[in-house]
Short mmCIF file of C-alpha atoms (C1' of nucleotides) in Angstrom, two decimals:
data_model
loop_
_atom_site.label_atom_id
_atom_site.label_comp_id
_atom_site.label_asym_id
_atom_site.label_seq_id
_atom_site.Cartn_x
_atom_site.Cartn_y
_atom_site.Cartn_z
CA MET A 1 -30.87 15.24 -11.36
CA SER A 2 -27.98 13.37 -9.70
CA LEU A 3 -24.94 15.27 -8.97
CA ILE A 4 -21.53 13.77 -9.97
CA THR A 5 -19.12 13.28 -6.81
CA PRO A 6 -16.18 15.74 -7.07
CA ARG A 7 -13.03 13.72 -6.71
CA THR A 8 -9.46 13.11 -7.96
CA LEU A 9 -7.82 9.82 -8.59
CA LYS A 10 -5.71 8.10 -6.20
CA GLY A 11 -2.36 9.58 -6.20
CA PHE A 12 -3.25 12.75 -8.06
CA ARG A 13 -4.06 16.12 -6.46
CA ASP A 14 -5.41 19.40 -6.78
CA TYR A 15 -3.33 22.37 -5.72
CA VAL A 16 -5.34 25.37 -3.77
CA PRO A 17 -3.71 28.70 -3.62
CA SER A 18 -1.85 28.41 -0.35
CA SER A 19 -0.44 25.04 -1.59
CA MET A 20 0.51 26.24 -5.12
CA MET A 21 2.19 29.58 -4.04
CA PRO A 22 4.94 27.70 -2.12
CA ARG A 23 5.10 25.20 -5.00
CA GLU A 24 5.61 28.06 -7.57
CA ARG A 25 8.31 29.46 -5.37
CA LEU A 26 10.05 26.51 -5.05
CA ILE A 27 10.31 26.07 -8.82
CA GLU A 28 11.25 29.34 -9.40
CA THR A 29 14.21 29.01 -6.74
CA ALA A 30 15.30 25.82 -8.61
CA LYS A 31 15.23 27.53 -12.05
CA ARG A 32 17.33 30.46 -10.52
CA VAL A 33 20.13 28.13 -9.19
CA TYR A 34 20.08 26.21 -12.41
CA ARG A 35 20.27 28.94 -14.27
CA SER A 36 23.18 30.59 -12.20
CA TYR A 37 25.34 27.66 -13.52
CA GLY A 38 24.42 28.05 -17.04
CA PHE A 39 21.69 25.38 -17.31
CA SER A 40 19.25 26.21 -20.19
CA PRO A 41 15.62 25.25 -20.05
CA ILE A 42 13.89 22.60 -22.31
CA ASP A 43 10.62 21.10 -22.63
CA THR A 44 9.37 17.41 -24.23
CA PRO A 45 5.93 16.18 -24.67
CA ALA A 46 4.11 14.25 -21.68
CA LEU A 47 3.45 11.59 -24.04
CA GLU A 48 5.90 9.46 -25.85
CA TYR A 49 5.92 6.51 -28.25
CA LEU A 50 5.87 3.56 -25.88
CA GLU A 51 9.10 2.27 -27.44
CA VAL A 52 10.75 5.21 -26.38
CA LEU A 53 9.82 4.97 -22.84
CA GLN A 54 9.84 1.01 -22.62
CA GLY A 55 13.02 -1.19 -21.58
CA LYS A 56 14.97 1.84 -20.20
CA GLY A 57 15.03 1.45 -16.55
CA SER A 58 14.10 -1.96 -14.78
CA ASP A 59 11.26 -4.39 -15.20
CA GLU A 60 9.57 -2.56 -12.20
CA THR A 61 9.65 0.97 -14.21
CA ASP A 62 8.06 -1.00 -17.10
CA ARG A 63 5.16 -1.93 -14.68
CA GLN A 64 5.03 1.41 -13.60
CA LEU A 65 4.56 3.13 -16.88
CA TYR A 66 1.00 4.60 -17.76
CA GLN A 67 0.46 3.23 -21.43
CA PHE A 68 -2.34 3.11 -23.72
CA VAL A 69 -3.16 3.20 -27.43
CA ASP A 70 -4.11 6.39 -28.79
CA HIS A 71 -6.82 7.46 -31.19
CA GLY A 72 -4.52 6.56 -34.01
CA GLY A 73 -3.79 3.29 -33.19
CA ARG A 74 -0.36 4.01 -31.83
CA ALA A 75 1.26 2.44 -28.53
CA VAL A 76 2.07 5.46 -26.17
CA GLY A 77 3.11 6.15 -22.47
CA LEU A 78 3.31 9.04 -20.16
CA ARG A 79 6.71 9.94 -19.16
CA PHE A 80 7.65 8.36 -15.70
CA ASP A 81 11.11 10.54 -15.48
CA LEU A 82 12.70 13.20 -17.37
CA THR A 83 15.93 11.27 -18.01
CA VAL A 84 14.60 9.13 -20.61
CA PRO A 85 12.87 11.89 -22.73
CA LEU A 86 16.27 13.60 -22.19
CA ALA A 87 18.18 10.82 -24.08
CA ARG A 88 15.53 10.83 -26.93
CA PHE A 89 15.90 14.70 -27.08
CA VAL A 90 19.48 14.71 -27.23
CA ALA A 91 19.70 11.92 -29.72
CA GLN A 92 17.27 13.79 -31.88
CA HIS A 93 18.79 17.41 -31.58
CA ALA A 94 22.34 16.73 -30.98
CA SER A 95 23.80 18.38 -34.01
CA GLU A 96 21.89 21.49 -33.43
CA LEU A 97 22.69 21.71 -29.54
CA GLY A 98 26.41 21.43 -29.48
CA MET A 99 28.17 19.57 -26.61
CA PRO A 100 28.65 19.87 -23.79
CA PHE A 101 24.87 20.62 -23.40
CA LYS A 102 23.61 21.76 -20.01
CA ARG A 103 19.63 21.72 -19.68
CA TYR A 104 17.16 21.86 -17.01
CA HIS A 105 13.63 20.54 -16.95
CA VAL A 106 10.83 21.14 -14.83
CA ALA A 107 7.83 18.80 -15.58
CA THR A 108 5.21 16.40 -14.33
CA VAL A 109 5.86 12.81 -14.49
CA TRP A 110 3.67 9.85 -13.84
CA ARG A 111 4.22 6.60 -12.26
CA GLY A 112 1.52 3.84 -11.64
CA GLU A 113 2.84 2.88 -8.25
CA ASN A 114 1.19 2.55 -4.86
CA THR A 115 0.91 6.01 -2.90
CA GLN A 116 2.59 6.69 0.42
CA ARG A 117 3.56 10.06 2.22
CA GLY A 118 5.60 12.04 -0.25
CA ARG A 119 4.91 9.38 -3.00
CA TYR A 120 2.33 10.24 -5.70
CA ARG A 121 1.25 8.89 -9.13
CA GLU A 122 1.73 12.39 -10.52
CA PHE A 123 4.31 14.30 -9.38
CA MET A 124 7.00 17.12 -10.42
CA GLN A 125 10.60 16.69 -11.04
CA CYS A 126 13.14 19.34 -11.57
CA ASP A 127 16.09 17.75 -13.38
CA PHE A 128 19.18 19.37 -14.64
CA ASP A 129 21.81 17.41 -16.63
CA THR A 130 25.37 18.03 -18.36
CA ILE A 131 25.45 15.90 -21.61
CA GLY A 132 28.71 15.22 -23.67
CA THR A 133 31.59 15.59 -21.14
CA GLN A 134 33.30 12.91 -18.89
CA SER A 135 35.06 15.73 -17.04
CA VAL A 136 34.85 15.26 -13.39
CA VAL A 137 34.03 19.09 -13.41
CA ALA A 138 30.67 18.28 -14.65
CA ASP A 139 30.51 15.60 -11.36
CA ILE A 140 31.72 18.36 -9.21
CA GLU A 141 29.30 20.91 -10.20
CA THR A 142 26.35 18.66 -10.00
CA ALA A 143 27.07 18.25 -6.37
CA LEU A 144 27.50 21.95 -6.05
CA VAL A 145 23.94 22.86 -7.73
CA ILE A 146 22.18 20.35 -5.44
CA HIS A 147 24.18 22.05 -2.28
CA ASP A 148 23.34 25.72 -3.68
CA LEU A 149 19.63 24.39 -4.28
CA MET A 150 19.09 23.09 -0.93
CA LEU A 151 20.68 26.22 0.69
CA ALA A 152 18.19 28.58 -1.74
CA ILE A 153 15.23 26.56 -0.50
CA GLY A 154 15.96 27.19 3.03
CA PHE A 155 17.62 24.13 4.45
CA ASP A 156 20.82 24.12 6.40
CA GLN A 157 20.80 20.61 7.81
CA PHE A 158 21.00 18.03 5.02
CA THR A 159 23.54 15.67 3.48
CA ILE A 160 24.40 14.85 0.00
CA CYS A 161 25.71 11.27 0.00
CA VAL A 162 28.23 10.53 -2.94
CA ASN A 163 29.35 7.39 -3.93
CA ASN A 164 30.62 5.76 -7.36
CA ARG A 165 29.44 2.84 -9.01
CA LEU A 166 32.88 1.93 -10.46
CA VAL A 167 33.90 1.24 -6.89
CA LEU A 168 31.14 -1.23 -6.27
CA ASN A 169 31.68 -2.60 -9.62
CA GLY A 170 35.41 -2.98 -8.95
CA LEU A 171 34.88 -4.83 -5.67
CA LEU A 172 32.30 -7.04 -7.22
CA GLU A 173 34.57 -7.84 -10.15
CA LYS A 174 37.26 -9.01 -7.89
CA LEU A 175 35.02 -11.14 -5.89
CA GLY A 176 33.67 -12.58 -8.97
CA LEU A 177 30.01 -11.16 -8.43
CA ALA A 178 30.01 -8.85 -11.72
CA ALA A 179 27.14 -11.04 -12.98
CA GLN A 180 24.94 -10.54 -9.92
CA ALA A 181 25.60 -6.77 -9.58
CA THR A 182 22.15 -5.65 -9.77
CA ALA A 183 20.94 -7.79 -7.24
CA ILE A 184 23.89 -7.41 -4.78
CA LEU A 185 23.64 -3.43 -5.30
CA ARG A 186 19.88 -3.58 -4.74
CA ALA A 187 20.66 -5.48 -1.28
CA LEU A 188 23.29 -3.10 -0.28
CA ASP A 189 21.11 -0.15 -0.77
CA LYS A 190 18.71 -1.23 2.14
CA LEU A 191 21.70 -1.44 4.48
CA ALA A 192 20.61 1.65 6.55
CA LYS A 193 17.10 0.28 6.59
CA ILE A 194 17.02 -3.36 7.37
CA GLY A 195 20.78 -3.63 8.94
CA ALA A 196 23.61 -5.89 7.98
CA GLU A 197 22.55 -9.37 9.00
CA ASN A 198 19.46 -8.85 6.89
CA VAL A 199 21.48 -7.50 3.73
CA LEU A 200 23.86 -10.69 4.20
CA GLU A 201 20.75 -12.84 4.13
CA GLU A 202 19.47 -11.10 0.89
CA MET A 203 22.86 -11.27 -0.85
CA GLN A 204 22.97 -15.01 -0.33
CA GLN A 205 19.44 -15.73 -1.28
CA GLN A 206 18.90 -13.32 -3.88
CA ALA A 207 22.25 -13.01 -5.58
CA GLN A 208 23.64 -16.52 -4.87
CA ALA A 209 26.70 -14.95 -3.15
CA THR A 210 28.41 -16.92 -0.50
CA ARG A 211 28.54 -15.66 3.01
CA ALA A 212 32.20 -14.64 2.73
CA GLN A 213 31.89 -12.68 -0.61
CA ALA A 214 28.55 -10.76 0.93
CA GLN A 215 30.72 -9.98 4.08
CA GLN A 216 33.17 -8.48 1.93
CA VAL A 217 30.84 -6.34 0.11
CA LEU A 218 29.45 -5.12 3.55
CA GLN A 219 32.98 -4.48 4.95
CA LEU A 220 33.29 -1.96 2.12
CA ALA A 221 30.17 -0.08 3.03
CA ALA A 222 31.41 -0.33 6.87
CA LEU A 223 34.50 1.62 6.29
CA ARG A 224 34.65 4.48 8.73
CA GLY A 225 36.56 7.60 9.20
CA THR A 226 37.05 10.92 7.31
CA ALA A 227 36.71 10.91 3.53
CA ASP A 228 40.33 10.59 2.99
CA GLU A 229 40.90 7.73 5.53
CA VAL A 230 38.12 5.92 3.88
CA LEU A 231 39.56 6.55 0.30
CA GLN A 232 42.92 5.47 1.58
CA GLN A 233 41.45 2.04 2.66
CA LEU A 234 39.58 1.89 -0.61
CA ASP A 235 42.82 1.99 -2.29
CA THR A 236 44.02 -1.33 -0.69
CA ILE A 237 40.79 -3.36 -0.70
CA LEU A 238 40.49 -2.39 -4.63
CA ALA A 239 44.16 -3.18 -5.16
CA GLY A 240 44.46 -4.56 -8.71
CA SER A 241 40.96 -3.37 -10.02
CA ALA A 242 41.16 -0.63 -12.87
CA ASN A 243 37.75 0.30 -12.30
CA GLY A 244 37.86 0.28 -8.81
CA ALA A 245 40.98 2.47 -8.74
CA ALA A 246 39.18 4.97 -11.28
CA GLY A 247 36.26 5.23 -8.94
CA ALA A 248 38.07 6.04 -5.98
CA GLU A 249 40.15 8.43 -7.79
CA SER A 250 36.84 9.89 -9.12
CA LEU A 251 35.55 10.25 -5.63
CA ARG A 252 38.80 11.90 -4.40
CA GLN A 253 38.28 14.43 -6.88
CA VAL A 254 34.73 15.12 -6.33
CA LEU A 255 35.13 15.68 -2.66
CA SER A 256 38.10 17.75 -2.93
CA GLY A 257 36.38 19.96 -5.70
CA VAL A 258 33.43 20.57 -3.60
CA ARG A 259 35.58 21.29 -0.71
CA ALA A 260 37.57 23.97 -2.79
CA ALA A 261 34.13 25.59 -3.60
CA GLY A 262 33.42 26.22 -0.06
CA VAL A 263 31.01 23.47 0.84
CA PRO A 264 31.65 22.25 4.30
CA ASP A 265 32.26 18.48 4.86
CA THR A 266 29.21 18.10 6.94
CA ARG A 267 26.94 18.59 3.95
CA VAL A 268 28.64 16.34 1.35
CA LYS A 269 29.66 12.71 2.57
CA LEU A 270 31.01 9.84 1.18
CA ASP A 271 28.70 6.90 1.47
CA LEU A 272 29.68 3.56 0.05
CA SER A 273 26.33 1.89 0.87
CA ILE A 274 24.18 4.11 -1.52
CA ALA A 275 23.68 2.36 -4.76
CA ARG A 276 20.92 3.74 -6.71
CA GLY A 277 18.25 1.45 -7.99
CA LEU A 278 18.36 2.52 -11.69
CA ASP A 279 20.31 0.50 -13.74
CA TYR A 280 21.85 3.29 -16.19
CA TYR A 281 23.91 4.95 -13.50
CA THR A 282 27.74 4.19 -14.18
CA GLY A 283 29.99 6.60 -12.23
CA THR A 284 29.19 8.99 -9.40
CA ILE A 285 25.95 8.70 -7.61
CA PHE A 286 24.31 11.10 -5.30
CA GLU A 287 21.44 11.02 -2.84
CA THR A 288 20.04 14.01 -0.60
CA TYR A 289 18.61 13.46 2.64
CA LEU A 290 17.20 16.14 4.96
CA GLY A 291 18.83 16.23 8.47
CA PRO A 292 15.27 16.88 10.50
CA LEU A 293 13.40 14.21 8.11
CA PRO A 294 15.45 11.31 6.66
CA THR A 295 12.44 9.06 6.49
CA ILE A 296 10.67 10.75 3.70
CA GLY A 297 13.70 9.40 1.62
CA SER A 298 16.10 11.02 -0.93
CA VAL A 299 14.70 14.67 -1.99
CA CYS A 300 17.38 15.03 -4.62
CA SER A 301 19.24 12.03 -6.49
CA GLY A 302 21.00 11.44 -9.60
CA GLY A 303 24.47 10.29 -11.09
CA ARG A 304 26.67 9.70 -13.94
CA TYR A 305 25.38 7.66 -16.87
CA ASP A 306 28.14 6.99 -19.42
CA ASN A 307 25.79 6.13 -22.32
CA LEU A 308 22.68 7.93 -22.14
CA ALA A 309 21.33 7.87 -25.33
CA GLY A 310 22.97 4.70 -26.65
CA LEU A 311 19.51 3.26 -27.61
CA PHE A 312 18.62 6.05 -29.93
CA THR A 313 22.04 7.10 -31.45
CA LYS A 314 25.42 5.77 -32.26
CA GLN A 315 26.86 9.05 -31.06
CA HIS A 316 28.51 8.44 -27.64
CA LEU A 317 26.88 10.64 -25.19
CA PRO A 318 28.04 10.56 -21.70
CA GLY A 319 26.42 12.78 -19.17
CA ILE A 320 25.55 13.39 -15.29
CA GLY A 321 22.67 14.92 -13.58
CA ALA A 322 20.19 15.00 -10.67
CA SER A 323 16.53 15.24 -10.06
CA LEU A 324 15.07 17.41 -7.46
CA GLY A 325 11.82 15.69 -5.98
CA LEU A 326 9.59 18.93 -5.84
CA ASP A 327 6.41 17.21 -4.40
CA ARG A 328 8.31 14.88 -1.84
CA LEU A 329 10.33 18.07 -0.69
CA LEU A 330 7.35 20.08 -0.25
CA ALA A 331 5.39 17.35 1.62
CA ALA A 332 8.76 17.37 4.02
CA MET A 333 8.69 20.97 4.33
CA GLU A 334 5.03 21.15 4.90
CA GLU A 335 5.76 18.46 7.75
CA LEU A 336 8.46 20.86 9.14
CA GLY A 337 6.48 24.05 9.22
CA MET A 338 8.35 25.56 6.49
CA VAL A 339 5.55 26.61 4.38
CA GLU A 340 4.12 29.87 5.03
CA LYS A 341 0.31 30.06 5.04
CA VAL A 342 -0.53 32.81 2.56
CA ALA A 343 -3.32 32.63 0.20
CA THR A 344 -2.54 35.91 -1.99
CA PRO A 345 0.27 36.82 -4.14
CA ALA A 346 -0.45 40.60 -3.62
CA SER A 347 0.79 42.51 -0.60
CA VAL A 348 -1.61 45.28 -0.74
CA LEU A 349 -5.43 45.54 -0.19
CA LEU A 350 -7.27 48.50 -1.27
CA THR A 351 -10.45 48.70 0.86
CA TYR A 352 -13.31 49.81 -0.75
CA PHE A 353 -16.34 51.46 0.90
CA ALA A 354 -17.08 54.86 -0.91
CA PRO A 355 -18.78 53.83 -4.03
CA ASP A 356 -19.04 57.30 -5.29
CA HIS A 357 -15.19 57.69 -5.44
CA LEU A 358 -15.05 54.48 -7.53
CA PRO A 359 -12.66 56.16 -10.33
CA ALA A 360 -10.39 57.30 -7.49
CA TYR A 361 -10.03 53.82 -6.25
CA LEU A 362 -9.24 52.30 -9.65
CA GLN A 363 -6.79 55.25 -10.37
CA LEU A 364 -4.85 54.68 -7.11
CA ALA A 365 -4.63 50.86 -7.49
CA ALA A 366 -3.57 51.58 -11.23
CA GLN A 367 -0.77 53.99 -10.30
CA LEU A 368 0.61 51.56 -7.43
CA ARG A 369 0.82 48.63 -9.90
CA ALA A 370 2.73 50.81 -12.15
CA ALA A 371 5.03 51.28 -9.19
CA GLY A 372 5.66 47.67 -9.23
CA LEU A 373 3.36 46.83 -6.21
CA ARG A 374 0.66 44.05 -6.36
CA VAL A 375 -2.53 45.67 -5.38
CA GLU A 376 -6.02 43.99 -5.08
CA LEU A 377 -9.02 46.27 -4.87
CA TYR A 378 -11.69 44.88 -2.73
CA PRO A 379 -14.74 44.36 -4.88
CA GLU A 380 -17.58 45.17 -2.23
CA ALA A 381 -18.35 48.11 -0.29
CA LYS A 382 -18.71 45.95 2.74
CA ARG A 383 -17.95 46.94 6.32
CA LEU A 384 -14.43 48.15 6.80
CA GLY A 385 -14.06 45.57 9.50
CA GLN A 386 -14.92 42.75 7.30
CA GLN A 387 -12.46 44.09 4.75
CA LEU A 388 -9.48 44.01 7.18
CA LYS A 389 -10.24 40.72 8.46
CA TYR A 390 -10.21 39.34 4.71
CA ALA A 391 -6.83 41.05 4.23
CA ASP A 392 -5.77 39.58 7.60
CA GLN A 393 -6.80 36.24 6.68
CA ARG A 394 -5.13 36.26 3.26
CA GLY A 395 -1.94 37.33 4.24
CA PHE A 396 -1.84 40.80 2.78
CA ARG A 397 0.90 43.06 4.53
CA VAL A 398 -0.76 46.25 3.86
CA ALA A 399 -4.11 47.74 3.59
CA LEU A 400 -5.13 51.23 2.01
CA VAL A 401 -8.00 52.91 3.52
CA ALA A 402 -9.67 55.72 1.81
CA GLY A 403 -13.31 57.27 2.11
CA ASP A 404 -14.87 60.50 1.78
CA ASP A 405 -12.47 62.43 4.23
CA GLU A 406 -9.56 61.31 2.69
CA TRP A 407 -10.34 61.77 -0.98
CA ALA A 408 -11.48 65.39 -0.16
CA ARG A 409 -7.87 65.92 1.51
CA ARG A 410 -6.17 64.12 -1.51
CA THR A 411 -4.62 61.51 0.86
CA CYS A 412 -5.04 58.01 1.88
CA GLN A 413 -4.26 55.77 4.98
CA VAL A 414 -1.37 53.36 4.75
CA LYS A 415 -2.07 50.61 7.45
CA ASP A 416 0.71 47.97 8.62
CA LEU A 417 -1.18 44.98 9.05
CA ARG A 418 1.21 43.17 11.21
CA THR A 419 1.72 46.19 13.50
CA GLY A 420 -1.64 47.83 13.10
CA GLU A 421 -0.02 51.15 12.76
CA SER A 422 -2.02 53.66 10.29
CA GLN A 423 -0.33 56.75 8.71
CA GLU A 424 -2.20 59.26 6.60
CA VAL A 425 -0.06 59.85 3.28
CA ASN A 426 -0.51 62.53 0.44
CA LEU A 427 -1.70 60.98 -2.83
CA ASP A 428 0.08 63.44 -5.12
CA PRO A 429 1.97 63.26 -7.26
CA ASP A 430 0.93 60.10 -8.81
CA ALA A 431 0.35 58.45 -5.74
CA GLU A 432 4.14 58.40 -5.30
CA PRO A 433 4.32 59.13 -1.54
CA VAL A 434 1.78 56.31 -0.82
CA ALA A 435 3.78 53.78 -3.04
CA GLN A 436 6.96 54.73 -1.05
CA ALA A 437 5.32 54.44 2.42
CA ILE A 438 4.27 50.90 1.20
CA HIS A 439 7.82 49.91 -0.06
CA ALA A 440 9.20 51.12 3.21
CA ILE A 441 6.80 48.44 4.97
CA LEU A 442 7.58 45.79 3.06
CA SER A 443 11.25 46.11 2.78
CA SER A 444 11.15 46.23 6.65
CA ASP A 445 10.75 42.26 6.92
CA LEU A 446 12.84 41.48 3.96
CA PRO A 447 16.48 40.97 5.37
CA ALA A 448 17.97 40.01 2.04
CA PRO A 449 16.65 41.07 -1.27
CA GLU A 450 16.64 38.16 -3.64
CA GLU A 451 18.66 38.46 -6.94
CA HIS A 452 16.85 37.53 -10.12
"C1'" G B 1 0.71 -5.40 -7.62
"C1'" U B 2 0.67 -7.78 -2.33
"C1'" G B 3 -0.21 -7.58 3.13
"C1'" G B 4 -2.07 -4.35 7.31
"C1'" A B 5 -4.95 -0.06 9.62
"C1'" U B 6 -8.07 4.06 8.95
"C1'" G B 7 -12.48 7.03 7.05
"C1'" U B 8 -17.83 10.97 11.74
"C1'" A B 9 -18.56 18.97 10.56
"C1'" G B 10 -13.90 22.87 6.84
"C1'" C B 11 -9.84 20.79 10.46
"C1'" U B 12 -8.51 17.60 14.95
"C1'" C B 13 -11.24 13.97 17.07
"C1'" A B 14 -15.39 11.21 20.78
"C1'" G B 15 -19.59 7.86 19.89
"C1'" C B 16 -19.50 0.89 24.62
"C1'" U B 17 -20.92 -6.17 22.09
"C1'" G B 18 -26.92 -2.72 16.94
"C1'" G B 19 -31.69 1.30 19.96
"C1'" U B 20 -34.92 7.54 21.23
"C1'" U B 21 -34.14 13.23 17.40
"C1'" A B 22 -26.06 12.70 16.56
"C1'" G B 23 -21.66 15.42 19.67
"C1'" A B 24 -16.35 18.75 21.63
"C1'" G B 25 -12.42 22.37 20.55
"C1'" C B 26 -10.90 26.01 16.42
"C1'" A B 27 -12.32 27.60 11.58
"C1'" C B 28 -17.13 29.85 8.91
"C1'" U B 29 -21.78 33.20 8.56
"C1'" G B 30 -24.93 37.17 10.69
"C1'" G B 31 -25.61 40.64 14.50
"C1'" A B 32 -23.90 43.88 19.34
"C1'" U B 33 -20.06 47.79 16.06
"C1'" U B 34 -23.08 52.48 8.35
"C1'" G B 35 -14.98 54.11 8.53
"C1'" U B 36 -10.35 50.16 11.36
"C1'" G B 37 -8.51 43.21 11.65
"C1'" G B 38 -6.60 39.20 15.32
"C1'" A B 39 -10.51 39.65 21.30
"C1'" U B 40 -15.29 38.84 24.08
"C1'" C B 41 -20.46 37.71 23.95
"C1'" C B 42 -25.24 35.84 21.38
"C1'" A B 43 -27.30 33.46 17.73
"C1'" G B 44 -26.72 29.99 14.23
"C1'" G B 45 -25.43 25.99 8.39
"C1'" U B 46 -21.71 23.13 11.51
"C1'" G B 47 -23.22 16.46 8.62
"C1'" U B 48 -25.46 11.79 2.11
"C1'" C B 49 -21.70 9.58 9.98
"C1'" G B 50 -16.21 7.97 2.43
"C1'" G B 51 -19.64 5.95 -1.64
"C1'" G B 52 -22.98 1.39 -3.02
"C1'" G B 53 -25.39 -2.81 -1.73
"C1'" G B 54 -27.00 -6.49 2.16
"C1'" U B 55 -28.69 -8.48 7.22
"C1'" U B 56 -32.50 -6.24 10.53
"C1'" C B 57 -38.54 -3.73 13.02
"C1'" G B 58 -34.21 -0.37 13.51
"C1'" A B 59 -26.99 0.27 11.04
"C1'" A B 60 -22.41 5.63 12.20
"C1'" U B 61 -22.00 0.39 14.70
"C1'" C B 62 -22.46 -6.24 11.85
"C1'" C B 63 -21.36 -8.54 6.57
"C1'" C B 64 -19.82 -7.97 1.29
"C1'" C B 65 -18.28 -4.73 -2.47
"C1'" U B 66 -16.03 -0.14 -4.10
"C1'" C B 67 -13.31 4.55 -3.42
"C1'" A B 68 -9.58 7.18 -0.86
"C1'" U B 69 -5.58 8.10 2.71
"C1'" C B 70 -1.68 5.94 6.04
"C1'" C B 71 2.07 2.04 7.02
"C1'" A B 72 5.10 -2.20 5.70
"C1'" C B 73 7.05 -5.03 1.14
"C1'" C B 74 8.56 -3.42 -3.76
"C1'" C B 75 10.68 0.59 -5.83
"C1'" C B 76 11.90 5.36 -5.94
"C1'" A B 77 11.54 11.65 -6.17
#
RNA sequence: GUGGAUGUAGCUCAGCUGGUUAGAGCACUGGAUUGUGGAUCCAGGUGUCGGGGGUUCGAAUCCCCUCAUCCACCCCA
C-alpha cells in the first residue's frame, strides 16, 4: 500500500505547539487591548456570497479572491479581509447594534497571491473598528489602540505613520489630477522604496501627469520638520482647497490628541507619502513599521472610510479602524528572537516513579490544579533523570519529586528547574505548602503581573 | 499571475565538468548512572539526496515536468 505524502498547500501552514503558544498569547494581548477601549467581539462566516465580496477593493483583490460554486450551485468566496464582512454585518444588523458601534474581530482570511516572507495565503487579522461616527475622537483612539497594542506586545521601537487622504486629494484637485488619483497615490506610496525619480516617471507614465504636476505632488511628500511645521506649510500649499484644509485640520487634531494622551512624538509621525492601496479610505490613514525590521512591511494598517456599507444599505455609516497583521508580526518577532521557545503551557511537572503510590500522585496534581496551577503528571515511571530532561526541554519551570521516602514522610520535593535548587515541603494540609512554594518560584520571574 | 534563485539528516550546510558502499556540527535514542536535568564518553536510526519521468552501463550531479520555500515586480497584513 502506498502512503500519501503529508503536505500542506502553498501559503498554508501548520502550527506546532511552540509556534501556536506565542500565537495564542499575541491574540490574547490584542483582545485585551481592544477590550480596554470598549470594543466588543464579533464573528462572521468564512464563506460569503461572492457578490458580497466582489468589487469592493481593487481589481487586484478580486483576482486574489478564493471563489468556487458550492454544492447548492451558489457562487461563494472566502473572505480576503475582515472589513468587507463588517460592512455586510453592520448593514444587516444596524438596527440592533446601535451607533456608534465598536467591534473587534480576530479571524483567518485568505488571499490567493504569491507567497513571500511574512506573506501567506491563509493568515490571521485582528481588526478593530468604530462605526457610525465622524468624530475625530475615533481617529485619535484608533492611533492610541495601535500604540498600546504594540507596547503590550513588547515593542518599544516602532513608528505609526499618519496621513490623511483629504490632504492628498485636495492637492490633486488643485492640480487637476483628481481623476487619476488612484494611479498617482499608488506611485506616491512607493516613494520610500524606489526613490523620487522613479516615482516621477511612474506618475507621468501611469497617470498621464505632467512632470511639473508630479513634482508638485512629490514636493508635498518631501516636506520636512516637526509635525507642526509641516502642517503650517501644508496650509499654504493647500490654500483654496476645502478638502485639503479639512484634511490638514484633522491631522492637526489627531496629532495633538495623541500627544495629549501621553504618546511620544517619536512613535506617531506625520508621513505625507503613505497612501494605502485600498480605494475605500477617505480620511485619516495609518501604517505601522517596526524600528528594527522595516522591510517586513506594515504590521498594523487602517484608516477612515466614510461610506463603509454604501453598497449594502442606504444608511450612512462612516467608520474608522485598523488591522493587526498577526502572522506578519509573528514572522517579524521570530526573526528578532522575541519568541520564547516553550513547548508546554504548564509550568509544573510532577515526576512519577513509584507506581504503588499512583493515587497519591493523582491527588497531589488535583490539589495543585485546584490552587490555580498548571500541572502535568508524567505518564511513565521512567528514570528520574529522563523525566527531568523532558521537563527542561519542554520549558517547565518547576519539577516535583516524590517517591517512597517522601510519601512516607508526607512531603514532596519542589525543584526550581532554573536554579537547580530543591526544597522538601510538607504536603499537608491539602498540598497548600507545596502550592505556595511553587507560587513563590513562579512569581520570582514575573516583574509585573498582567491585568486581565 | 510574471521573472530569478534555492531544495542533501529534525536543523544549519559540504559534495568538483556523471563513477566505488554518501558526509560535518548541534538535535534524537539507548547505555556508563533502578531516585535528581543542561556536561563528558561510547554505541548507534541520523537519509525515498523535494516528488515524478527521461538520457545513460551507471544520476544527488545532465534534461523535462511538478511541488514547496526565498527574492523582485504587482499588491498588501
